[in-house]
XYZ file of C-alpha atoms in Angstrom:
164
model
C -0.014 0.004 -0.036
C 1.201 3.448 -0.771
C -0.435 5.134 2.247
C 1.849 6.608 4.954
C -0.281 6.203 8.110
C 1.377 9.040 9.995
C 0.931 11.452 7.070
C -2.679 10.388 6.762
C -3.173 10.919 10.477
C -1.762 14.425 10.333
C -3.979 15.259 7.346
C -7.094 13.938 9.088
C -6.293 15.816 12.313
C -6.311 19.048 10.232
C -9.462 18.112 8.314
C -11.524 17.344 11.419
C -9.803 20.020 13.521
C -8.550 17.705 16.215
C -6.746 20.178 18.471
C -4.127 19.871 21.199
C -6.861 20.917 23.620
C -8.934 17.914 22.401
C -5.975 15.607 23.082
C -5.422 17.028 26.559
C -9.150 16.553 27.312
C -9.174 12.986 25.936
C -6.139 12.048 28.062
C -7.685 13.592 31.162
C -10.745 11.327 30.620
C -8.835 8.132 29.858
C -10.015 6.404 33.046
C -13.608 7.204 32.154
C -13.004 5.892 28.618
C -11.623 2.674 30.030
C -14.620 2.401 32.358
C -17.194 2.688 29.562
C -15.288 0.795 26.821
C -17.000 -2.531 27.493
C -20.435 -0.858 27.475
C -19.590 0.750 24.101
C -18.548 -2.693 22.799
C -21.930 -4.036 23.919
C -23.801 -1.365 21.902
C -21.510 -1.951 18.886
C -21.781 -5.717 18.770
C -25.473 -5.815 19.605
C -26.070 -3.562 16.654
C -23.847 -5.653 14.353
C -25.285 -8.912 15.652
C -28.735 -7.814 14.487
C -27.423 -7.770 10.907
C -27.528 -11.289 9.435
C -24.487 -10.733 7.194
C -22.348 -9.154 9.975
C -23.441 -11.783 12.502
C -22.211 -14.490 10.082
C -18.847 -12.724 9.605
C -18.333 -12.245 13.341
C -19.151 -15.907 14.072
C -17.360 -17.365 11.053
C -14.346 -18.581 13.046
C -14.318 -19.893 16.555
C -13.186 -17.280 19.035
C -13.459 -14.379 16.523
C -16.183 -12.632 18.439
C -14.205 -12.645 21.629
C -11.071 -11.361 19.872
C -13.029 -8.589 18.190
C -14.565 -7.545 21.499
C -11.137 -7.390 23.208
C -9.775 -5.374 20.228
C -12.787 -3.004 20.355
C -12.277 -2.303 24.117
C -8.601 -1.648 23.522
C -9.363 0.561 20.442
C -11.893 2.620 22.340
C -9.505 3.210 25.287
C -6.659 4.132 22.887
C -8.761 6.959 21.474
C -8.406 8.572 24.891
C -4.724 7.797 25.494
C -3.451 8.381 21.958
C -0.857 5.625 22.605
C 2.071 7.846 21.512
C 0.251 11.195 21.494
C -1.656 10.203 18.354
C 1.616 9.729 16.492
C 3.221 6.966 14.440
C 2.227 4.018 16.582
C -1.381 5.230 16.800
C -1.596 5.828 13.067
C -0.022 2.499 12.175
C -2.369 0.642 14.494
C -5.386 2.368 12.974
C -4.145 1.496 9.518
C -3.770 -2.185 10.492
C -7.287 -2.170 11.968
C -8.569 -0.806 8.653
C -6.800 -3.517 6.697
C -8.242 -6.183 8.979
C -11.741 -4.859 8.320
C -11.104 -5.256 4.613
C -9.564 -8.729 4.993
C -12.467 -10.184 6.958
C -15.138 -8.545 4.808
C -16.538 -5.884 7.102
C -17.594 -3.334 4.510
C -18.262 0.404 4.760
C -21.972 -0.298 4.713
C -21.463 -1.962 8.103
C -18.686 0.159 9.590
C -20.226 3.570 9.112
C -23.591 2.866 10.798
C -21.887 0.862 13.560
C -19.632 3.847 14.248
C -22.758 6.033 14.395
C -24.055 3.713 17.079
C -20.874 4.163 19.063
C -21.057 7.957 18.760
C -24.677 7.928 19.851
C -23.877 5.638 22.811
C -20.986 7.676 24.092
C -22.914 10.876 23.534
C -25.707 9.488 25.771
C -23.180 8.374 28.350
C -21.497 11.799 28.366
C -24.902 13.321 29.139
C -25.716 10.790 31.800
C -22.357 11.268 33.475
C -22.587 15.082 33.209
C -19.395 15.334 31.217
C -18.532 18.476 29.250
C -19.814 18.646 25.670
C -16.237 19.372 24.647
C -15.482 15.739 25.418
C -18.208 14.607 22.991
C -16.733 16.860 20.324
C -13.167 15.639 20.858
C -14.193 12.009 20.939
C -16.378 12.437 17.852
C -13.432 13.952 15.994
C -11.015 11.141 16.854
C -13.732 8.584 15.941
C -14.070 10.180 12.531
C -10.308 9.951 12.055
C -10.369 6.272 12.941
C -13.293 5.746 10.575
C -11.346 7.526 7.803
C -8.489 5.030 8.332
C -10.904 2.123 7.762
C -12.502 3.738 4.731
C -9.111 4.567 3.255
C -8.067 0.950 3.649
C -10.922 0.011 1.276
C -9.805 2.657 -1.208
C -6.154 1.545 -1.087
C -6.976 -2.163 -1.390
C -9.442 -1.592 -4.257
C -6.979 0.654 -6.075
C -4.177 -1.902 -5.733
C -6.494 -4.642 -7.017
C -7.406 -2.496 -10.016
C -3.772 -2.003 -10.884
C -3.059 -5.737 -11.126
């Protein structure tokens, strides 16, 4: 693939206006993010499990569902920590996650609405827990960056296939 994950990350940060203030806020709420990650996974996988096609993909291999759930919880928490201040390691991990989505057949028609469910769920939780709306905005921005990585993986893989 020709994509440089760190370059892509930088470009997406500018496009969605992810600020240093957003990063500071996300880091300050990392414990809360860890606390609600499993609940967010419940919303995500309940939604996907109601889709016959996605349910089949998730249950295709023994243990896949459990691995996906562990990965989701880690992914959600990493949005708060930034791993390496949302640098190279973060970008490369997001790129790998995108490629895995392509590999196992989780298409954009599944990813986009499922991400919307996550955004709705954490927005509701932010309200319930009386968190600042700035947290919702920051978390929404980083979610959109992560979603862009997944979508870009489809573009890159499709383009590479077309060049063969």
